[in-house]
mmCIF file of C-alpha atoms in Angstrom:
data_model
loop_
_atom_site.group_PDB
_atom_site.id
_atom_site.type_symbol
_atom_site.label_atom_id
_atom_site.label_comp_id
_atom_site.label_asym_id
_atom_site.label_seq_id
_atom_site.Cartn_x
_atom_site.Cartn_y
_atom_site.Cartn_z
ATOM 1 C CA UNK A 1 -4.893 -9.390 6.582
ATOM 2 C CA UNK A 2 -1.435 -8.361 7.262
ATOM 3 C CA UNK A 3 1.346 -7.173 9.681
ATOM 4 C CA UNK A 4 4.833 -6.597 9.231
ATOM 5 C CA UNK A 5 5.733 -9.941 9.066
ATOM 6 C CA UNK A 6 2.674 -12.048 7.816
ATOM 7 C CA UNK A 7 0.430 -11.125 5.230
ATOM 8 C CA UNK A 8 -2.731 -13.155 3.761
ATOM 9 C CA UNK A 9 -5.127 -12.518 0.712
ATOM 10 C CA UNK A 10 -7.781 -14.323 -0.729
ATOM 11 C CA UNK A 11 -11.285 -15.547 -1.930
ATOM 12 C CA UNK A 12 -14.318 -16.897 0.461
ATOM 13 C CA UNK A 13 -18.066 -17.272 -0.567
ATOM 14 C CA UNK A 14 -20.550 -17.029 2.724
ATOM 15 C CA UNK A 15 -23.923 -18.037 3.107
ATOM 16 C CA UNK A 16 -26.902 -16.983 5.103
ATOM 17 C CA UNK A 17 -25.481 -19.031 8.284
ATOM 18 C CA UNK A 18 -22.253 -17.427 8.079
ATOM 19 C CA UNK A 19 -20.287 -20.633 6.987
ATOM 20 C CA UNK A 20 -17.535 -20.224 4.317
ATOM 21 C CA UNK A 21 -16.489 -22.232 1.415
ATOM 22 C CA UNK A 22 -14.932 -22.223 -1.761
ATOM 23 C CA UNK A 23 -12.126 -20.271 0.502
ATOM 24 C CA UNK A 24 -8.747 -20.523 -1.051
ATOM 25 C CA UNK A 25 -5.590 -18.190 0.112
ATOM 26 C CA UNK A 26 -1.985 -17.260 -0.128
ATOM 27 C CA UNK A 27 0.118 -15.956 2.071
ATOM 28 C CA UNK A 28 3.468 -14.817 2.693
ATOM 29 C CA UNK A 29 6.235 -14.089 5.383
ATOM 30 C CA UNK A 30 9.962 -13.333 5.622
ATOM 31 C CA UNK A 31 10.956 -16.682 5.099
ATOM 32 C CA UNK A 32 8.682 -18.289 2.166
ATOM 33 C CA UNK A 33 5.611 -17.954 0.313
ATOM 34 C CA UNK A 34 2.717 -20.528 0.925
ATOM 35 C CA UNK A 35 0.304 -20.797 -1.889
ATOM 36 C CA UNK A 36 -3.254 -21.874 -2.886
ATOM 37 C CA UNK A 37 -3.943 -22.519 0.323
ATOM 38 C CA UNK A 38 -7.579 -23.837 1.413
ATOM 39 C CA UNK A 39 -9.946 -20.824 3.678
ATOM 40 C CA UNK A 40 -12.785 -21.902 5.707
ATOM 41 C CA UNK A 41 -14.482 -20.360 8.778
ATOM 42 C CA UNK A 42 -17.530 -18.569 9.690
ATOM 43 C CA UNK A 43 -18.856 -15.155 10.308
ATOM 44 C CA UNK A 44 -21.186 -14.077 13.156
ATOM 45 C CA UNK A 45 -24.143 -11.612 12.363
ATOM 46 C CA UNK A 46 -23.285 -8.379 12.973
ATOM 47 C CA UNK A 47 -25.145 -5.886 15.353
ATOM 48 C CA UNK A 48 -28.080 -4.341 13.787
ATOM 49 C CA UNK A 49 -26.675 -0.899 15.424
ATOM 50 C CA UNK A 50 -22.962 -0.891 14.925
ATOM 51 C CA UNK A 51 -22.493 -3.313 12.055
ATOM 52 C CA UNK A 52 -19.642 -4.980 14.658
ATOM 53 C CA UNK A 53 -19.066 -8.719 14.560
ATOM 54 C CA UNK A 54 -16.769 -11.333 14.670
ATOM 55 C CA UNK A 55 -14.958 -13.969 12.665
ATOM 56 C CA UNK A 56 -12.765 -16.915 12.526
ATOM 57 C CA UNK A 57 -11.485 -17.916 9.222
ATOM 58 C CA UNK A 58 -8.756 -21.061 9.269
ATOM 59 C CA UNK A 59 -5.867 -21.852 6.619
ATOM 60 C CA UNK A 60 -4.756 -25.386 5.348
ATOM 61 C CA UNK A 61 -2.214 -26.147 5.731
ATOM 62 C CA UNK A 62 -0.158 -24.146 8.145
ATOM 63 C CA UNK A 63 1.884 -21.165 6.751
ATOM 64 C CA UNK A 64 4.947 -22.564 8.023
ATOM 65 C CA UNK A 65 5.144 -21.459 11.698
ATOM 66 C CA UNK A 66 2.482 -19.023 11.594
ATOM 67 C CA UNK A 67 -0.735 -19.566 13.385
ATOM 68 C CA UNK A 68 -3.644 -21.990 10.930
ATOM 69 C CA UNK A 69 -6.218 -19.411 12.948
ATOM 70 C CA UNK A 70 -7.212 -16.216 12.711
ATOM 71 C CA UNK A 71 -10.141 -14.636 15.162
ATOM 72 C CA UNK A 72 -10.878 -11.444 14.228
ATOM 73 C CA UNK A 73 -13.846 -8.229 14.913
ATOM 74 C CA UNK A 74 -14.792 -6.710 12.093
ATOM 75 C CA UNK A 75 -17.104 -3.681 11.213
ATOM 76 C CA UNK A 76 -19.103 -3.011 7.995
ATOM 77 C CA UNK A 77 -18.297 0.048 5.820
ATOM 78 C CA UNK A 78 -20.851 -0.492 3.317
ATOM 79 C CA UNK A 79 -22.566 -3.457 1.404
ATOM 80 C CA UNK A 80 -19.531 -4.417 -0.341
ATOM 81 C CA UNK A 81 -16.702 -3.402 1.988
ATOM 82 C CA UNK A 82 -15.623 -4.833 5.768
ATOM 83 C CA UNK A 83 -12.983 -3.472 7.817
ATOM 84 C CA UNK A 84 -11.608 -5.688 10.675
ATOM 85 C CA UNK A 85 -8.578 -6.195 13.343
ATOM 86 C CA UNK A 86 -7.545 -9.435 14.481
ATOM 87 C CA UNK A 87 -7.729 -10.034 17.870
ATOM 88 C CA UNK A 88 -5.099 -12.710 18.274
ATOM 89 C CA UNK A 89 -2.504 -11.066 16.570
ATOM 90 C CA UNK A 90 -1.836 -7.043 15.864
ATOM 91 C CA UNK A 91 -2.898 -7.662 12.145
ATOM 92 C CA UNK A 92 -5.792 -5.436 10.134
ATOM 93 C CA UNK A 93 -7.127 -6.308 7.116
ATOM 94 C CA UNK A 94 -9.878 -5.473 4.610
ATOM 95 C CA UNK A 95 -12.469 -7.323 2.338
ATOM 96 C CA UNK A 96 -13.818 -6.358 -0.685
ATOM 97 C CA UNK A 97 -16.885 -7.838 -2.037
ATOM 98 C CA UNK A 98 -16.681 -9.043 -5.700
ATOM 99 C CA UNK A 99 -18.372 -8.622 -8.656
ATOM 100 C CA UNK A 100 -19.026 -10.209 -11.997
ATOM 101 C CA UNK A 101 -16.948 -13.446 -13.462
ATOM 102 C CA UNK A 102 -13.473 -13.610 -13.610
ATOM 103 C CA UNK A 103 -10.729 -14.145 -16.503
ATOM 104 C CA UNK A 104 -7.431 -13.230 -17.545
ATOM 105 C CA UNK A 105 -9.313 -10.892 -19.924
ATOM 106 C CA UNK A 106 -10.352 -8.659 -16.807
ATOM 107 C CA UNK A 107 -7.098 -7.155 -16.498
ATOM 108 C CA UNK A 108 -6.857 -4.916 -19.720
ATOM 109 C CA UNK A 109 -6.120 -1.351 -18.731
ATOM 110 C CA UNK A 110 -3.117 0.445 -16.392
ATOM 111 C CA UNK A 111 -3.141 -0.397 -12.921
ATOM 112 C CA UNK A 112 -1.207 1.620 -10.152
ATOM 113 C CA UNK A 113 0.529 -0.814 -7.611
ATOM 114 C CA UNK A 114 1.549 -0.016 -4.031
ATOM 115 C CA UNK A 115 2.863 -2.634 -1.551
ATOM 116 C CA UNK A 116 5.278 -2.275 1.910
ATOM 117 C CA UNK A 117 6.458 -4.700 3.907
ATOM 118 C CA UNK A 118 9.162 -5.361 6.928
ATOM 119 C CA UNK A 119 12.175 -8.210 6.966
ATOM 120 C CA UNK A 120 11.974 -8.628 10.297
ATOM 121 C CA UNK A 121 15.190 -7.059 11.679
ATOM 122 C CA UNK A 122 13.669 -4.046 11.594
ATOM 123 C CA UNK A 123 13.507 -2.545 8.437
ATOM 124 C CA UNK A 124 10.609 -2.325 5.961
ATOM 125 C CA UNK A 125 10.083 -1.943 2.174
ATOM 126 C CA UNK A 126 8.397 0.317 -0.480
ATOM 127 C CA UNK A 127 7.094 -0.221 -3.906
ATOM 128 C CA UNK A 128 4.827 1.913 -6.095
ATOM 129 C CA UNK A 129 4.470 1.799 -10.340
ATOM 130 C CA UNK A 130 2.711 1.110 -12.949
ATOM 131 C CA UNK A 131 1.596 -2.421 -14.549
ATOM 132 C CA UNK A 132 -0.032 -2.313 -17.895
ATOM 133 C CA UNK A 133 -2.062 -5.745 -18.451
ATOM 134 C CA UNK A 134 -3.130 -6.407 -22.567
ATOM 135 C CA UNK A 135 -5.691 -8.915 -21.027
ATOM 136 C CA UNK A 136 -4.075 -11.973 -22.985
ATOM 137 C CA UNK A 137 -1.435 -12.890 -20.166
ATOM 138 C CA UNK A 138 1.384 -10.321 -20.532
ATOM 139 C CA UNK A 139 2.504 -7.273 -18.910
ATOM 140 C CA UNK A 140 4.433 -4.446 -19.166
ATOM 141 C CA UNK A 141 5.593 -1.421 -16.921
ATOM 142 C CA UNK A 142 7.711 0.590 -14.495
ATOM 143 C CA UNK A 143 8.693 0.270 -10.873
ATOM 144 C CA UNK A 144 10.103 2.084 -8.454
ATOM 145 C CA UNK A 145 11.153 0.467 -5.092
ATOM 146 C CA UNK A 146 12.935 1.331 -1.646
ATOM 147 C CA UNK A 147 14.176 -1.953 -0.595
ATOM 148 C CA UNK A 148 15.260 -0.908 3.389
ATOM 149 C CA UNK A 149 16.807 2.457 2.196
ATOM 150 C CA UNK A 150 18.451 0.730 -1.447
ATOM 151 C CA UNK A 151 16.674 2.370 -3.905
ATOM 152 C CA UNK A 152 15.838 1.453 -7.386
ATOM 153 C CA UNK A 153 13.942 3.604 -9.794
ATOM 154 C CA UNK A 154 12.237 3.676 -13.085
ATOM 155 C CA UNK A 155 12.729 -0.060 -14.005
ATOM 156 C CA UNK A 156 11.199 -1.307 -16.728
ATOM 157 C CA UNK A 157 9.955 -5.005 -17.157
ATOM 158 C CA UNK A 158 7.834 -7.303 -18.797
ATOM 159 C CA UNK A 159 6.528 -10.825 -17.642
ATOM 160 C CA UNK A 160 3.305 -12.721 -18.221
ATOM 161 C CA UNK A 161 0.052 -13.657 -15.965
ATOM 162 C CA UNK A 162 -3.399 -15.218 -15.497
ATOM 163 C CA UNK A 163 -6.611 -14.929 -14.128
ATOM 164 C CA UNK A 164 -8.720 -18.192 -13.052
ATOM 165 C CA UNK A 165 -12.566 -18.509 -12.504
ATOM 166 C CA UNK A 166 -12.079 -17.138 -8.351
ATOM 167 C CA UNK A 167 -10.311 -14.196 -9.663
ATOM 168 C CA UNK A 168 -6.832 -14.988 -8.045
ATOM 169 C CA UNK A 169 -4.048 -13.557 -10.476
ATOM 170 C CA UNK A 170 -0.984 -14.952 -10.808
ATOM 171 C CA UNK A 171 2.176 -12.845 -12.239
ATOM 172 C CA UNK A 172 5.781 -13.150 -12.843
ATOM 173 C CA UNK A 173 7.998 -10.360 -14.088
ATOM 174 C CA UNK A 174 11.872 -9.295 -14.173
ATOM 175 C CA UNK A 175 12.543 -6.228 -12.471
ATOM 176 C CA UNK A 176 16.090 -5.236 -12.507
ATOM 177 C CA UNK A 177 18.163 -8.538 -11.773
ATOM 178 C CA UNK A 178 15.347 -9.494 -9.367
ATOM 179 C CA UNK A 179 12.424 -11.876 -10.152
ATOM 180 C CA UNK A 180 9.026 -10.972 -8.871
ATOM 181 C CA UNK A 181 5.943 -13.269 -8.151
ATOM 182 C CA UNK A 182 2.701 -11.776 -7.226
ATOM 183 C CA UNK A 183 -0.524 -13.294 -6.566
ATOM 184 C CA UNK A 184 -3.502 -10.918 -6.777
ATOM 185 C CA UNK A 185 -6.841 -11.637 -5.744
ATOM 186 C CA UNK A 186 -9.056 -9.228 -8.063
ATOM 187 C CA UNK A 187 -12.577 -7.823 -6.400
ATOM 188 C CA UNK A 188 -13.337 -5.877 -9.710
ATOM 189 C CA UNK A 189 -11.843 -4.655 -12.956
ATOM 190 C CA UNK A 190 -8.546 -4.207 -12.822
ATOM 191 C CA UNK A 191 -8.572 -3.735 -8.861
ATOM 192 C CA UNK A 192 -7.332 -6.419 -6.233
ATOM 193 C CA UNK A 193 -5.302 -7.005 -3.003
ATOM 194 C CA UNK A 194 -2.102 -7.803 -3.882
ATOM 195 C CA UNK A 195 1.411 -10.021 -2.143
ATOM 196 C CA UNK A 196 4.393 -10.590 -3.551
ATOM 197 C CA UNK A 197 5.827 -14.513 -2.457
ATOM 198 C CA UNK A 198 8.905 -13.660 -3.337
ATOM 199 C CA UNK A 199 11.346 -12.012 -1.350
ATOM 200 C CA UNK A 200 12.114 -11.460 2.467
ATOM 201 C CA UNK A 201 9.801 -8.508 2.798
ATOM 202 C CA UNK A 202 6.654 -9.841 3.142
ATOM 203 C CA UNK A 203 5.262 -7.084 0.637
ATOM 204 C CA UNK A 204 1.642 -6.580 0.998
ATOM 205 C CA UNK A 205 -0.385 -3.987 -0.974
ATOM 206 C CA UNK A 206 -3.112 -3.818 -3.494
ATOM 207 C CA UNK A 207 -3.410 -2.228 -7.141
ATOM 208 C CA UNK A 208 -6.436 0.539 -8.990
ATOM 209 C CA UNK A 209 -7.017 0.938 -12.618
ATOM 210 C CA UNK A 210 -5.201 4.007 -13.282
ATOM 211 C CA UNK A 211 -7.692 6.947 -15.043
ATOM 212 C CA UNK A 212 -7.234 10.387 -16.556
ATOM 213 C CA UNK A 213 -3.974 9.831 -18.657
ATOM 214 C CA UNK A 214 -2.226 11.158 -20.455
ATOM 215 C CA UNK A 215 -1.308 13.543 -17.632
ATOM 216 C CA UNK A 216 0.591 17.070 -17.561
ATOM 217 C CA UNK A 217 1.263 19.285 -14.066
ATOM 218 C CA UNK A 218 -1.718 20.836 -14.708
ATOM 219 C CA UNK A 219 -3.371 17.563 -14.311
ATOM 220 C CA UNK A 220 -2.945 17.757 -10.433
ATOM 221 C CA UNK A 221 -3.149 21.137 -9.760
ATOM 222 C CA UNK A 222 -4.852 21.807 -6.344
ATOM 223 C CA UNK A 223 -4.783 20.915 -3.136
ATOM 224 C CA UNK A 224 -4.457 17.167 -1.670
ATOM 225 C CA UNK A 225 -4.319 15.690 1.707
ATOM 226 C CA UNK A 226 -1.818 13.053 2.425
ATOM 227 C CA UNK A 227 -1.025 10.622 4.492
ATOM 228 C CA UNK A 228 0.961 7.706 5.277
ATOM 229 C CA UNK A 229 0.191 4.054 5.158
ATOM 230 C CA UNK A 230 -1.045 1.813 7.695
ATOM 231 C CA UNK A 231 2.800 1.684 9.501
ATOM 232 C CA UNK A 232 4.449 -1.482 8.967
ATOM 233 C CA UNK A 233 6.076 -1.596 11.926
ATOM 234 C CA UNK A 234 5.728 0.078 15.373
ATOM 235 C CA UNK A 235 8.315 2.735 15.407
ATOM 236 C CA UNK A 236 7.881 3.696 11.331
ATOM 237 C CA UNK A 237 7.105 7.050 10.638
ATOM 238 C CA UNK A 238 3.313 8.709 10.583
ATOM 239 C CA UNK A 239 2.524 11.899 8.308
ATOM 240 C CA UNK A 240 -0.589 13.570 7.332
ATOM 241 C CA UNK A 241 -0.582 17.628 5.905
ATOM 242 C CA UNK A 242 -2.132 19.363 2.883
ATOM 243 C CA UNK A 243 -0.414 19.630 -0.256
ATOM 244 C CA UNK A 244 -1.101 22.347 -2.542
ATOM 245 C CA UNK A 245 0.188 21.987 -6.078
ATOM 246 C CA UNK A 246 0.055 24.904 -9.114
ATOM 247 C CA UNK A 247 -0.592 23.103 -12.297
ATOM 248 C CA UNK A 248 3.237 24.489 -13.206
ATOM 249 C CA UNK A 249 5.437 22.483 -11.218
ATOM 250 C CA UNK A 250 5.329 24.539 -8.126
ATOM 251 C CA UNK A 251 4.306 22.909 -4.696
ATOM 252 C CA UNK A 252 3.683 24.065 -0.861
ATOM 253 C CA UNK A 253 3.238 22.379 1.964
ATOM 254 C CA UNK A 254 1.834 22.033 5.692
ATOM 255 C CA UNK A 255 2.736 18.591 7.367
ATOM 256 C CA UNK A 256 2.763 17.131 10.623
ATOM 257 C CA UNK A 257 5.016 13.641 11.364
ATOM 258 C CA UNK A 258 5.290 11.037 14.031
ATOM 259 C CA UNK A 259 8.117 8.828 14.648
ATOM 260 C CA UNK A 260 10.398 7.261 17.426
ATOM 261 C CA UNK A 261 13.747 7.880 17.308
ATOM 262 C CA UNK A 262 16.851 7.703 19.161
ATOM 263 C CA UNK A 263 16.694 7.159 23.028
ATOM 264 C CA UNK A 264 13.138 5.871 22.344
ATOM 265 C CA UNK A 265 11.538 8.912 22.523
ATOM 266 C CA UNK A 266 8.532 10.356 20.512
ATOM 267 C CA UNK A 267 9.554 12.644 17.915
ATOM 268 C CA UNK A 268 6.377 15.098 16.956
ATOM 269 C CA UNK A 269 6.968 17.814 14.324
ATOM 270 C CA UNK A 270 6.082 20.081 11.590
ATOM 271 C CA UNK A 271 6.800 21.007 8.221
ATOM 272 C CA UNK A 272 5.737 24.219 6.577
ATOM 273 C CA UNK A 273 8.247 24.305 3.396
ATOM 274 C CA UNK A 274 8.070 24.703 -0.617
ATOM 275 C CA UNK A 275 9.394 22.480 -3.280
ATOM 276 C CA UNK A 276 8.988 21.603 -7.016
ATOM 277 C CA UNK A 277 7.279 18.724 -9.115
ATOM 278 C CA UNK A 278 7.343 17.696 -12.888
ATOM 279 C CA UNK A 279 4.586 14.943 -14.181
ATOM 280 C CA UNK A 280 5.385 12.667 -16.719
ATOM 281 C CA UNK A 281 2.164 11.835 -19.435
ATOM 282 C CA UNK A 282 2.164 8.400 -17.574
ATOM 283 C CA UNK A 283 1.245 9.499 -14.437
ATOM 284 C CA UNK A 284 4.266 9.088 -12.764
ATOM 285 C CA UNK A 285 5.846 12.231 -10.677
ATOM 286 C CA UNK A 286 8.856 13.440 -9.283
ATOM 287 C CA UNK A 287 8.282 15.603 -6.043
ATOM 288 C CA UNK A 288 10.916 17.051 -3.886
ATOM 289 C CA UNK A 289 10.668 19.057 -1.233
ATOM 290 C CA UNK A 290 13.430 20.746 0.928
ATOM 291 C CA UNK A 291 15.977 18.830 -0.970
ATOM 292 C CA UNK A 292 13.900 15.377 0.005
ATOM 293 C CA UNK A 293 12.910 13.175 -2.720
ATOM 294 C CA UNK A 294 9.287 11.456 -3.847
ATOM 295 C CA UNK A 295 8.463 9.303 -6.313
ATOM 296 C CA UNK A 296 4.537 9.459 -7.504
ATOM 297 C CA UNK A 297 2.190 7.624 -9.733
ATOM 298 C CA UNK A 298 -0.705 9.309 -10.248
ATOM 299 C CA UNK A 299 -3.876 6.821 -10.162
ATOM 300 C CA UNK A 300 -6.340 9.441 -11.157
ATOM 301 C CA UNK A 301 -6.254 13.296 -11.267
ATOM 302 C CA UNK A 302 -7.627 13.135 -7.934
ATOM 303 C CA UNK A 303 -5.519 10.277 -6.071
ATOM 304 C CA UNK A 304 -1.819 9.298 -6.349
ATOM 305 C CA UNK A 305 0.874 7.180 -4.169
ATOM 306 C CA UNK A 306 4.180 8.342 -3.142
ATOM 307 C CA UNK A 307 6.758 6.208 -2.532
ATOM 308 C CA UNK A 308 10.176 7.958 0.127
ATOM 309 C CA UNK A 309 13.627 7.303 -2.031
ATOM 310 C CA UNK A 310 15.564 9.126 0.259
ATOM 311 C CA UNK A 311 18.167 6.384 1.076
ATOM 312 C CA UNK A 312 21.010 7.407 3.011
ATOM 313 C CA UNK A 313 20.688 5.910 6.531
ATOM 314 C CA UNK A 314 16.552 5.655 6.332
ATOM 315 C CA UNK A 315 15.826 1.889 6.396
ATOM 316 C CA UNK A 316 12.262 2.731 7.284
ATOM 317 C CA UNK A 317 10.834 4.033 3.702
ATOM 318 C CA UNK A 318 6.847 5.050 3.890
ATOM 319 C CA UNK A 319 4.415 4.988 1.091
ATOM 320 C CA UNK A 320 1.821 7.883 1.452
ATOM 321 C CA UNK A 321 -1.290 8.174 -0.270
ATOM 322 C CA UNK A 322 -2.341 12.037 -1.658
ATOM 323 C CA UNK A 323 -5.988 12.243 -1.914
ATOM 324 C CA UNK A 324 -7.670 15.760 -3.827
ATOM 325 C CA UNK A 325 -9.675 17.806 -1.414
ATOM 326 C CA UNK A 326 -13.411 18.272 -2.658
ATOM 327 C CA UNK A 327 -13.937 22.033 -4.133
ATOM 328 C CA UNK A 328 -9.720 22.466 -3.026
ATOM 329 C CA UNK A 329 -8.593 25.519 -4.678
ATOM 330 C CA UNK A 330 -5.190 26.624 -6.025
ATOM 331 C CA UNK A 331 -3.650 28.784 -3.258
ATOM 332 C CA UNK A 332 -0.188 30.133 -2.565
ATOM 333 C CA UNK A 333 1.314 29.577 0.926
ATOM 334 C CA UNK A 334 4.843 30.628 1.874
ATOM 335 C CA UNK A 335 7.248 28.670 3.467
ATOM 336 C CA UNK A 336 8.358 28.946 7.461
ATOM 337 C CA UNK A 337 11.810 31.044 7.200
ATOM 338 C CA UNK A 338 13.608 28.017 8.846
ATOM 339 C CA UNK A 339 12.001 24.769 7.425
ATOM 340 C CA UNK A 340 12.454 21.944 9.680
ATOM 341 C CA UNK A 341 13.596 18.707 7.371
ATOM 342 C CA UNK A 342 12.559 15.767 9.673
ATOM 343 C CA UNK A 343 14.525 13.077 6.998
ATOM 344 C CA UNK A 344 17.557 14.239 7.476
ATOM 345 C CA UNK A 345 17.736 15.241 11.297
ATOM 346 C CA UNK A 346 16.143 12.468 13.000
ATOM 347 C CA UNK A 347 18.184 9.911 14.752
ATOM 348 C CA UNK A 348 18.140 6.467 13.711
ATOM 349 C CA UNK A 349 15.152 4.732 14.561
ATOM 350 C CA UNK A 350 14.769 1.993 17.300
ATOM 351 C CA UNK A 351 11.420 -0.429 18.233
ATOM 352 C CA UNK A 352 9.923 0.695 21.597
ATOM 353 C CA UNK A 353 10.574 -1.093 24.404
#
């Protein structure tokens, strides 16, 4: 469950009645971390026609000033994945049902991470890399971050972690001159929801075994949809378009974006433009488009996250997700003859009032 401010992830088993236990959570905001943390609660039967219900799950102690209780609707996706909303608080959240046992062993292959975040003066965060696990508690790998518009790219680092019996993960690693502490709670192989307790960004995100490596441009050649993250904060900035990429380090694009800007006004737009990419056997990408710059990590040949690392007066960074269109074929589209660049023109954004 998370917000801009508050985030929560963690382990529950549930029983035929609904009743949790075993629950244990962490959580984070801009002010401190709160860890291992006991979950209880229960969950109402869902409708036998919508797969809607509700839920209340509790955390002991109190995360600092932040409410013990959470009530929240939810709505099944599928046997082993629930959406919901919380409905005493403008959070959303996901749960993931897990599988197997659970050991520091589990983590042994690449993982792509994404997490974003807000300080609460509004501004929010970005971070997107790679984390290579050798399943005996150390790690290795590269991130790239835009910390409210101060961006840091292609650090290296190395630091150590460890999986217990629930299949919460705890990691430490030294990222530039910053230390990072992340607890993970896994749901599979190499996949879990993810918080950093570090930090006054309140970074919430999740990480996927990375597949398909080693890559070339050729390796994402076709077309993708993307689109931005769950926004972070009310005002941060919405996009969804089609990318279409060459296999040679050519790209075009269609893209519509959402903002508020100055004078708190709704700012709708379009992008129809060109621009270039190069892939690095990794899986990690540098796009740029009308002068704007991307950073990429490819999780698959078929899915990658983008993190913005244009930094000069954008304190409102967006991770977007590119996902390959089924059957998508290489096409060539030529730019509008007056691109509109919605980075660099918009106003300085401001919450809605």
């Amino acid at each position: 469950i998370t917000d801009a401010g508050f985030s929560v992830v963690g382990r529950f088993d549930v029983d035929s009645s609904g009743v949790l236990s075993n629950g244990t959570a962490d959580a984070v905001d801009h002010t401190s971390g709160y860890t291992n943390l006991s979950l209880t609660g229960t969950i109402e039967a869902p409708s036998p026609d919508t797969g809607r219900g509700t839920a209340t799950f509790t955390l002991t102690p109190q995360p600092g000033t932040n409410s013990s209780s959470l009530n929240a609707v939810y709505y099944i996706v599928s046997a082993n994945k629930i959406l919901l909303v919380q409905t005493d608080n403008a959070r959303t959240g996901e749960i993931e049902k897990q599988t197997g046992t659970y050991s520091t062993a589990l983590l042994d292959a690449p993982v792509i991470l994404q997490m974003s975040g807000g300080n609460g003066n509004d501004k929010q965060s970005g971070v997107a890399g790679l984390i290579s696990p050798d399943s005996s508690g150390s790690i290795s790998g590269v991130i790239d971050q835009n910390m409210q518009s101060s961006v840091s790219l292609d650090q290296p680092f190395t630091g150590v972690y460890a999986v217990d019996s629930s299949g919460r993960a705890a990691m430490t690693f030294q990222a530039g001159a910053a230390t990072n502490d992340l607890v993970a709670y896994l749901f599979g192989q190499n996949q879990a929801f993810v918080i950093q307790t570090t930090g006054a960004d309140a970074l919430y995100g999740s990480f996927k075994p990375q597949t398909g490596g080693p890559f070339t441009a050729a390796s994402i050649g076709g077309v993708f949809r993307n689109s931005a993250l769950v926004p972070v904060l009310p005002w941060s900035e919405n996009d969804a378009g089609l990318f279409t990429f060459d296999g040679s380090g050519n790209l075009t694009l269609v893209s519509d974006f959402d903002y508020w800007g100055g004078g708190f006004s709704d700012t709708l737009g379009q992008n129809n433009d060109a621009g270039t990419y190069m892939m690095d056997t990794n899986g990690q990408v540098a796009m740029s488009f009308h002068g704007l710059p991307f950073s990429c990590w490819a999780i698959s040949p078929d899915e990658m996250v983008c993190i913005d690392t244009v930094s000069t007066q954008d304190t409102l960074p967006i991770l977007m997700n590119f996902d390959r269109v089924s059957g998508g074929a290489i096409r060539e589209e030529k730019p509008a003859s007056s691109p509109a660049c919605h980075k660099q023109l918009r106003a300085p954004k401001r919450p809605r009032l």
